[in-house]
Coordinates of C-alpha atoms and ligand atoms in Angstrom, one line a residue:
X1 CA 325.9 242.0 -83.5
X2 CA 329.1 242.9 -81.9
X3 CA 332.6 241.5 -82.3
X4 CA 332.2 239.0 -79.5
X5 CA 328.9 237.6 -80.7
X6 CA 330.2 237.2 -84.2
X7 CA 333.3 235.5 -82.8
X8 CA 331.2 233.0 -80.9
X9 CA 329.2 232.2 -83.9
X10 CA 332.2 231.8 -86.1
X11 CA 333.9 229.7 -83.5
X12 CA 331.0 227.2 -83.8
X13 CA 331.6 226.9 -87.5
X14 CA 335.2 226.0 -87.0
X15 CA 334.4 223.7 -84.0
X16 CA 332.3 221.6 -86.3
X17 CA 335.5 220.8 -88.1
X18 CA 337.2 219.9 -84.8
X19 CA 339.2 223.1 -84.6
X20 CA 340.1 224.6 -81.3
X21 CA 339.9 228.3 -82.0
X22 CA 341.1 229.5 -78.6
X23 CA 344.2 227.4 -79.0
X24 CA 344.8 228.7 -82.4
X25 CA 344.7 232.3 -81.1
X26 CA 347.0 231.3 -78.3
X27 CA 349.5 229.9 -80.7
X28 CA 349.2 232.9 -83.0
X29 CA 349.9 235.3 -80.1
X30 CA 353.3 233.8 -79.6
X31 CA 354.5 234.3 -83.2
X32 CA 357.0 237.1 -83.7
X33 CA 357.2 238.6 -87.2
X34 CA 360.5 240.4 -88.0
X35 CA 359.4 243.7 -89.4
X36 CA 362.0 245.3 -91.7
X37 CA 362.8 248.9 -90.9
X38 CA 363.8 249.7 -94.5
X39 CA 360.2 250.0 -95.8
X40 CA 360.1 253.3 -93.9
X41 CA 362.9 255.1 -95.7
X42 CA 363.4 253.3 -99.0
X43 CA 366.6 251.6 -97.7
X44 CA 368.4 254.9 -97.3
X45 CA 369.8 254.5 -93.8
X46 CA 371.6 257.2 -91.8
X47 CA 375.1 257.1 -93.0
X48 CA 376.9 260.4 -93.0
X49 CA 378.0 260.1 -96.7
X50 CA 375.2 260.3 -99.2
X51 CA 375.0 257.0 -101.0
X52 CA 372.6 255.8 -103.6
X53 CA 371.0 252.4 -103.5
X54 CA 373.0 249.8 -105.3
X55 CA 373.2 246.0 -105.5
X56 CA 370.7 245.3 -108.2
X57 CA 367.7 246.1 -106.0
X58 CA 365.4 249.1 -106.6
X59 CA 362.8 251.1 -104.8
X60 CA 360.3 252.9 -107.0
X61 CA 357.9 255.7 -106.2
X62 CA 358.0 259.0 -104.5
X63 CA 355.1 259.1 -102.1
X64 CA 355.6 261.9 -99.6
X65 CA 356.6 261.1 -96.0
X66 CA 359.7 259.1 -96.2
X67 CA 361.5 259.0 -92.8
X68 CA 364.6 261.3 -92.9
X69 CA 366.3 260.4 -89.7
X70 CA 366.2 257.9 -86.8
X71 CA 363.6 259.8 -84.8
X72 CA 361.2 259.8 -87.7
X73 CA 361.8 256.2 -88.6
X74 CA 361.1 255.0 -85.1
X75 CA 358.1 257.3 -84.8
X76 CA 356.7 255.8 -88.0
X77 CA 357.4 252.3 -86.8
X78 CA 355.7 253.0 -83.6
X79 CA 352.6 254.1 -85.5
X80 CA 352.7 251.0 -87.6
X81 CA 353.2 248.7 -84.6
X82 CA 350.3 250.3 -82.8
X83 CA 348.1 248.9 -85.5
X84 CA 349.5 245.4 -85.7
X85 CA 348.3 242.7 -83.2
X86 CA 351.0 241.0 -81.2
X87 CA 354.6 241.5 -80.0
X88 CA 357.2 241.5 -82.8
X89 CA 360.8 242.2 -83.8
X90 CA 362.3 245.0 -85.9
X91 CA 364.9 244.1 -88.5
X92 CA 367.7 246.6 -88.9
X93 CA 370.5 247.0 -91.5
X94 CA 374.0 248.2 -90.7
X95 CA 373.3 251.5 -92.5
X96 CA 370.9 252.4 -89.7
X97 CA 373.8 253.0 -87.3
X98 CA 373.7 256.3 -85.5
X99 CA 377.1 257.8 -85.4
X100 CA 376.5 261.4 -84.2
X101 CA 377.4 262.9 -87.5
X102 CA 380.8 261.2 -87.6
X103 CA 381.6 259.2 -90.7
X104 CA 382.0 255.6 -89.5
X105 CA 382.9 253.1 -92.3
X106 CA 381.2 249.7 -92.5
X107 CA 384.2 247.9 -91.1
X108 CA 384.1 250.1 -88.0
X109 CA 380.6 249.8 -86.8
X110 CA 380.1 248.9 -83.1
X111 CA 377.3 248.1 -80.7
X112 CA 377.3 251.6 -79.4
X113 CA 376.1 252.9 -82.7
X114 CA 372.9 250.9 -82.1
X115 CA 372.3 251.9 -78.5
X116 CA 369.4 254.1 -79.4
X117 CA 367.7 251.3 -81.2
X118 CA 368.3 249.0 -78.3
X119 CA 366.9 251.5 -75.8
X120 CA 363.9 252.0 -78.0
X121 CA 363.4 248.2 -78.5
X122 CA 363.4 247.8 -74.7
X123 CA 360.8 250.6 -74.3
X124 CA 358.7 249.0 -77.0
X125 CA 359.2 245.4 -75.8
X126 CA 360.6 244.4 -79.2
X127 CA 363.3 242.0 -80.4
X128 CA 365.8 243.1 -82.9
X129 CA 367.3 241.4 -86.0
X130 CA 370.3 242.5 -88.0
X131 CA 371.9 242.6 -91.5
X132 CA 375.3 243.7 -92.6
X133 CA 374.9 246.1 -95.5
X134 CA 377.0 244.8 -98.5
X135 CA 375.6 247.3 -101.0
X136 CA 375.2 251.1 -101.5
X137 CA 378.9 251.6 -100.9
X138 CA 381.9 252.4 -103.2
X139 CA 383.6 249.2 -102.2
X140 CA 380.6 247.2 -103.3
X141 CA 380.6 248.4 -106.9
X142 CA 382.2 245.3 -108.4
X143 CA 381.7 242.6 -105.7
X144 CA 381.9 242.1 -102.0
X145 CA 382.7 238.8 -100.2
X146 CA 383.6 237.2 -103.6
X147 CA 385.7 240.1 -104.9
X148 CA 389.0 239.1 -106.6
X149 CA 390.9 241.6 -104.5
X150 CA 391.7 240.3 -101.1
X151 CA 391.7 243.8 -99.5
X152 CA 388.2 244.4 -100.5
X153 CA 387.1 241.0 -99.4
X154 CA 388.7 241.6 -96.0
X155 CA 386.9 244.9 -95.7
X156 CA 383.5 243.1 -96.1
X157 CA 384.6 240.2 -93.9
X158 CA 385.3 242.6 -91.2
X159 CA 382.0 244.3 -91.7
X160 CA 380.2 241.0 -91.3
X161 CA 382.1 240.1 -88.2
X162 CA 381.3 243.4 -86.7
X163 CA 377.7 242.8 -87.6
X164 CA 377.6 239.5 -85.8
X165 CA 378.9 241.2 -82.7
X166 CA 376.1 243.8 -82.9
X167 CA 373.7 240.9 -83.2
X168 CA 375.2 239.4 -80.1
X169 CA 374.8 242.7 -78.3
X170 CA 371.1 242.8 -79.3
X171 CA 370.6 239.3 -78.0
X172 CA 372.2 240.0 -74.7
X173 CA 370.4 243.3 -74.2
X174 CA 367.0 242.1 -75.3
X175 CA 367.0 238.6 -73.9
X176 CA 366.1 236.9 -77.2
X177 CA 368.4 235.8 -80.1
X178 CA 369.1 238.2 -83.0
X179 CA 369.1 236.7 -86.5
X180 CA 372.0 238.3 -88.4
X181 CA 371.4 237.7 -92.1
X182 CA 374.0 237.9 -94.8
X183 CA 372.9 238.9 -98.3
X184 CA 375.4 240.0 -101.0
X185 CA 374.6 241.3 -104.5
X186 CA 377.7 239.7 -106.2
X187 CA 377.2 238.5 -109.7
X188 CA 377.6 239.2 -113.4
X189 CA 375.5 241.0 -116.0
X190 CA 376.7 238.7 -118.7
X191 CA 377.7 235.0 -119.1
X192 CA 380.6 234.3 -116.8
X193 CA 383.7 232.4 -118.0
X194 CA 384.2 231.0 -114.5
X195 CA 381.4 230.2 -112.2
X196 CA 383.4 228.4 -109.6
X197 CA 386.2 230.7 -108.5
X198 CA 383.9 233.5 -107.2
X199 CA 382.0 230.9 -105.2
X200 CA 385.2 229.5 -103.8
X201 CA 386.1 232.9 -102.6
X202 CA 382.6 233.5 -101.1
X203 CA 382.8 230.2 -99.3
X204 CA 386.2 231.1 -97.9
X205 CA 385.0 234.6 -96.8
X206 CA 382.0 233.1 -95.0
X207 CA 384.2 230.6 -93.2
X208 CA 386.3 233.6 -91.9
X209 CA 383.2 235.5 -90.9
X210 CA 381.8 232.6 -88.9
X211 CA 385.2 231.7 -87.2
X212 CA 384.2 233.4 -84.0
X213 CA 381.7 231.2 -82.1
X214 CA 378.9 233.2 -80.7
X215 CA 376.4 231.8 -78.2
X216 CA 373.2 231.1 -80.1
X217 CA 371.3 232.4 -77.1
X218 CA 372.3 235.8 -78.4
X219 CA 373.0 235.6 -82.1
X220 CA 372.1 233.2 -84.9
X221 CA 373.3 233.5 -88.5
X222 CA 371.5 233.1 -91.8
X223 CA 372.6 233.3 -95.4
X224 CA 370.2 234.5 -98.1
X225 CA 370.3 233.3 -101.7
X226 CA 369.2 234.9 -104.9
X227 CA 368.8 234.1 -108.6
X228 CA 369.5 237.5 -110.2
X229 CA 369.5 241.3 -109.8
X230 CA 369.2 244.3 -112.0
X231 CA 372.5 244.4 -113.9
X232 CA 373.4 241.0 -112.5
X233 CA 371.2 239.0 -114.8
X234 CA 373.4 236.1 -115.8
X235 CA 375.0 234.9 -112.7
X236 CA 374.7 235.2 -108.9
X237 CA 377.6 234.0 -106.8
X238 CA 375.3 233.3 -103.7
X239 CA 372.8 231.1 -105.5
X240 CA 370.2 228.8 -104.0
X241 CA 372.4 225.6 -104.2
X242 CA 375.4 227.5 -102.9
X243 CA 373.8 228.7 -99.7
X244 CA 371.6 225.7 -99.1
X245 CA 374.7 223.5 -99.1
X246 CA 376.8 226.1 -97.2
X247 CA 374.1 226.3 -94.5
X248 CA 373.6 222.6 -94.2
X249 CA 377.3 221.8 -93.9
X250 CA 378.1 224.7 -91.5
X251 CA 375.1 224.6 -89.3
X252 CA 373.8 228.0 -90.4
X253 CA 370.3 229.0 -91.2
X254 CA 369.3 229.2 -94.8
X255 CA 367.1 232.1 -95.7
X256 CA 364.5 231.9 -98.5
X257 CA 363.4 235.2 -100.0
X258 CA 360.1 234.8 -101.9
X259 CA 361.3 237.1 -104.7
X260 CA 364.6 235.3 -105.3
X261 CA 363.5 232.4 -107.5
X262 CA 362.3 231.9 -111.0
X263 CA 358.9 233.5 -111.7
X264 CA 356.9 230.3 -111.3
X265 CA 359.0 228.9 -108.5
X266 CA 357.6 229.3 -105.0
X267 CA 359.3 229.2 -101.6
X268 CA 356.3 227.5 -99.9
X269 CA 357.2 224.2 -101.5
X270 CA 360.8 224.5 -100.2
X271 CA 359.9 224.9 -96.6
X272 CA 359.1 221.3 -95.7
X273 CA 362.2 220.0 -97.4
X274 CA 364.4 222.4 -95.5
X275 CA 362.6 221.5 -92.3
X276 CA 363.5 217.9 -92.8
X277 CA 367.2 218.7 -92.8
X278 CA 367.6 221.8 -90.6
X279 CA 366.5 222.8 -87.2
X280 CA 365.5 226.2 -88.4
X281 CA 364.6 228.0 -91.7
X282 CA 364.4 231.7 -92.2
X283 CA 362.2 233.6 -94.6
X284 CA 361.9 237.0 -96.3
X285 CA 358.3 237.1 -97.2
X286 CA 357.9 239.4 -100.2
X287 CA 355.8 239.7 -103.3
X288 CA 357.6 239.5 -106.6
X289 CA 355.6 240.9 -109.6
X290 CA 357.3 239.7 -112.8
X291 CA 360.6 240.1 -111.0
X292 CA 362.0 240.6 -107.5
X293 CA 360.0 243.8 -107.3
X294 CA 359.4 243.6 -103.5
X295 CA 355.7 244.6 -103.6
X296 CA 353.8 244.7 -100.3
X297 CA 352.6 241.3 -99.5
X298 CA 348.9 240.7 -100.1
X299 CA 346.7 237.8 -98.9
X300 CA 347.4 235.8 -102.0
X301 CA 347.7 232.1 -102.7
X302 CA 351.5 232.0 -102.1
X303 CA 351.2 233.8 -98.8
X304 CA 348.6 231.3 -97.7
X305 CA 350.7 228.4 -98.9
X306 CA 353.7 229.7 -97.0
X307 CA 351.6 230.0 -93.8
X308 CA 350.1 226.5 -94.3
X309 CA 353.6 224.9 -94.6
X310 CA 354.7 226.6 -91.4
X311 CA 351.5 225.7 -89.4
X312 CA 350.7 222.2 -90.6
X313 CA 354.3 221.1 -90.1
X314 CA 354.1 222.4 -86.5
X315 CA 357.0 224.7 -87.3
X316 CA 356.0 228.0 -85.9
X317 CA 359.0 228.0 -83.6
X318 CA 361.4 226.7 -86.4
X319 CA 360.6 229.1 -89.2
X320 CA 361.9 232.6 -88.6
X321 CA 359.5 234.9 -90.4
X322 CA 360.9 238.1 -91.7
X323 CA 359.3 240.5 -94.1
X324 CA 361.2 242.1 -97.1
X325 CA 359.2 244.5 -99.2
X326 CA 359.6 248.2 -100.1
X327 CA 357.1 250.2 -101.9
X328 CA 357.7 254.0 -102.1
X329 CA 354.6 254.6 -104.3
X330 CA 352.1 254.3 -101.4
X331 CA 352.0 255.4 -97.8
X332 CA 354.9 253.6 -96.2
X333 CA 353.3 253.2 -92.8
X334 CA 350.2 251.7 -94.5
X335 CA 352.6 249.3 -96.4
X336 CA 354.0 248.1 -93.1
X337 CA 350.7 247.7 -91.4
X338 CA 349.0 246.0 -94.4
X339 CA 351.8 243.6 -95.1
X340 CA 352.4 242.6 -91.5
X341 CA 348.7 242.2 -90.8
X342 CA 348.4 240.0 -93.9
X343 CA 351.3 237.8 -92.7
X344 CA 349.6 237.3 -89.3
X345 CA 346.2 236.8 -90.9
X346 CA 347.6 234.1 -93.2
X347 CA 349.0 232.3 -90.2
X348 CA 345.6 232.5 -88.6
X349 CA 343.9 231.2 -91.7
X350 CA 346.3 228.2 -91.6
X351 CA 345.8 227.6 -87.9
X352 CA 342.0 227.5 -88.5
X353 CA 342.2 224.4 -90.8
X354 CA 341.6 220.8 -90.0
X355 CA 345.1 220.0 -90.9
X356 CA 345.2 216.5 -89.5
X357 CA 342.0 215.7 -91.4
X358 CA 343.3 217.2 -94.6
X359 CA 346.5 215.1 -94.3
X360 CA 344.5 212.0 -93.7
X361 CA 342.4 212.6 -96.8
X362 CA 345.5 212.8 -98.8
X363 CA 346.9 209.6 -97.3
X364 CA 343.7 207.9 -98.1
X365 CA 343.7 209.2 -101.6
X366 CA 340.4 211.1 -101.2
X367 CA 341.5 214.0 -103.4
X368 CA 337.9 215.1 -104.1
X369 CA 337.2 215.8 -100.4
X370 CA 340.6 217.3 -99.9
X371 CA 339.9 219.8 -102.6
X372 CA 336.3 220.5 -101.5
X373 CA 337.4 221.1 -97.9
X374 CA 340.3 223.3 -98.9
X375 CA 338.1 225.4 -101.2
X376 CA 335.2 225.7 -98.7
X377 CA 337.5 226.8 -96.0
X378 CA 338.2 229.9 -98.0
X379 CA 334.7 231.2 -97.2
X380 CA 334.6 230.2 -93.6
X381 CA 334.3 233.3 -91.2
X382 CA 338.0 234.0 -90.9
X383 CA 337.2 237.7 -90.7
X384 CA 335.2 237.3 -87.5
X385 CA 338.0 235.5 -85.8
X386 CA 340.5 237.9 -87.1
X387 CA 338.5 240.9 -85.9
X388 CA 338.2 239.4 -82.5
X389 CA 342.0 238.7 -82.4
X390 CA 342.6 242.4 -83.3
X391 CA 340.1 243.5 -80.7
X392 CA 341.6 241.5 -77.8
X393 CA 345.0 242.8 -78.9
X394 CA 343.8 246.4 -78.8
X395 CA 344.3 247.2 -82.4
X396 CA 341.7 248.4 -84.9
X397 CA 339.6 245.8 -86.8
X398 CA 339.1 245.5 -90.5
X399 CA 340.2 248.6 -92.4
X400 CA 339.6 250.9 -89.4
X401 CA 343.4 251.2 -89.0
X402 CA 343.6 253.1 -92.3
X403 CA 342.0 256.3 -91.0
X404 CA 344.6 256.4 -88.3
X405 CA 347.4 256.1 -90.8
X406 CA 345.6 258.8 -92.9
X407 CA 345.4 261.1 -89.9
X408 CA 349.1 260.5 -89.3
X409 CA 349.9 261.3 -92.9
X410 CA 348.0 264.6 -92.7
X411 CA 349.6 265.6 -89.4
X412 CA 353.1 264.2 -89.8
X413 CA 354.1 262.6 -93.1
X414 CA 352.8 265.2 -95.5
X415 CA 354.8 267.9 -93.7
X416 CA 358.1 266.2 -94.6
X417 CA 359.8 267.7 -97.5
Ligands
RNT501 C1 367.8 241.8 -101.9 C2 367.5 241.0 -100.6 C3 367.8 241.6 -99.3 C4 367.4 243.1 -99.3 C5 367.5 243.7 -97.9 C6 367.4 245.2 -97.9 O1 367.3 241.2 -103.0 O2 366.2 240.5 -100.6 O3 367.3 240.9 -98.3 O4 366.1 243.2 -99.7 O5 368.6 243.3 -97.3
ZN502 ZN1 365.5 239.5 -98.9

C-alpha cells in the first residue's frame, strides 16, 4: 500500500471520531516554528573576539561538524530545513552578527550586520526572530540589566535597544513581525541578602529598553523567565513572577521556556492561564533532563501536552512557538530535524483529536470515557497522516531523512576540523 492509500484508510479512522483531517493539515501548514540557529554551532556565534559560553548555561559534547562560520551555519540550516515540512522562521542571537572581521561591541550592533541573514531569509522564504545576547561577554560576568553599576546597565540597555531596531528591520524586510526576546542570566550562587533591589533595577532597565515604540507589524517583544542557572543556584533576578507581572503590566509577551521551572513543574499547564490574560504567549520548547539541560525535544508526554493546550484552545496564532535545545553530543543537523519534526508532529497529534468531544466528556463528568479516548488515540494511525503530510510537503517520510543527514555528515560535516 502506498502513502496515499494508507492516508485514506487512516483518515477514515479519524473521521469516525468526527475529525476533519484535511482541515487539520491545512491548519498545520500555517504554523511557523521558530528554529533556533544556535543548535548548529553550540551558541558560539561569529564575534571577532573569542569568548566562551557563560550565563549559567552549558552545551556538552564534541560531535564533529559544528558550523564554524556564517556560510556553514546557513548551509547546515538549509539542509535541516529541506527535511522539515512547512515554512518556518529562524531565530538569531546578536552574536551571529557579521561584521567583516571588525570588532563591533554589543552596544554598537546595527541592522547592516544582519544583512546577509536577511538576504538569505528572503531567498529561503523564512521569517527571522531575534535575541540580544546578554551573556558570553566580559561585561556580563557579574550581572547585566540588574547590575549595581549604572554604566554596565546602560551598556546592556543600549544593546537591547539596538536589538529591537534589528528586529524592526527584520520585520520590515521580511513582511512579518520579528519576536525579539530578552533573557538575562543575572542571579546569585548563594542566598541573597536583598532580593528586591536587583529586581527594581531590572524593571527600570526594561522600562528604558521599551521606551521607543516600535510598530508591532515589525517587531514584538518578549521577556523570558528562569528559576536557576549553573553558578546561579539560589536566586534569579528575572524570575517567573517578575516577568509574568512585567509582561502583563507593560503589554509585552511573556516567554515560557520548558526548562526554566522546577523539575516536576510543566509549562503546558501555564499556557491556558496566560492565554486568558494575554493576547500572545511565547515558548521555548526544550527538554530538561534533571535540570535545564536543553536536550533535543522528543515526542514525550509534555510535548504532547504543550501541543494540546495550543490546539484545543484554538491558539495556534496566539502561541509563538520557538525551540531552544542544544546538544553537541549528536549530529547537530539531525538534532534540528528531529526536534522540529517532533514539534510539528505533536501539533498534528493534537489537531487529530476530538477536542470538543473530550471537553464535553469532562464537563459531563465522564472521566472514564475521557481517559479511554485519550489513551486509545495514542495508537490511532497518526504515522500514516504524518507521512502523507511530509509527502505532500516534499520532505522524506519516517526516518528516511536520516540517511540524507548521514550523507551530509560524510561529505561535509566530518571534514570540519
Ligand atoms: C537560557 C535561555 C535562553 C538561551 C538562549 C541561547 O537558559 O533558555 O533562551 O537558551 O538564548
Ligand atoms: Zn530559552
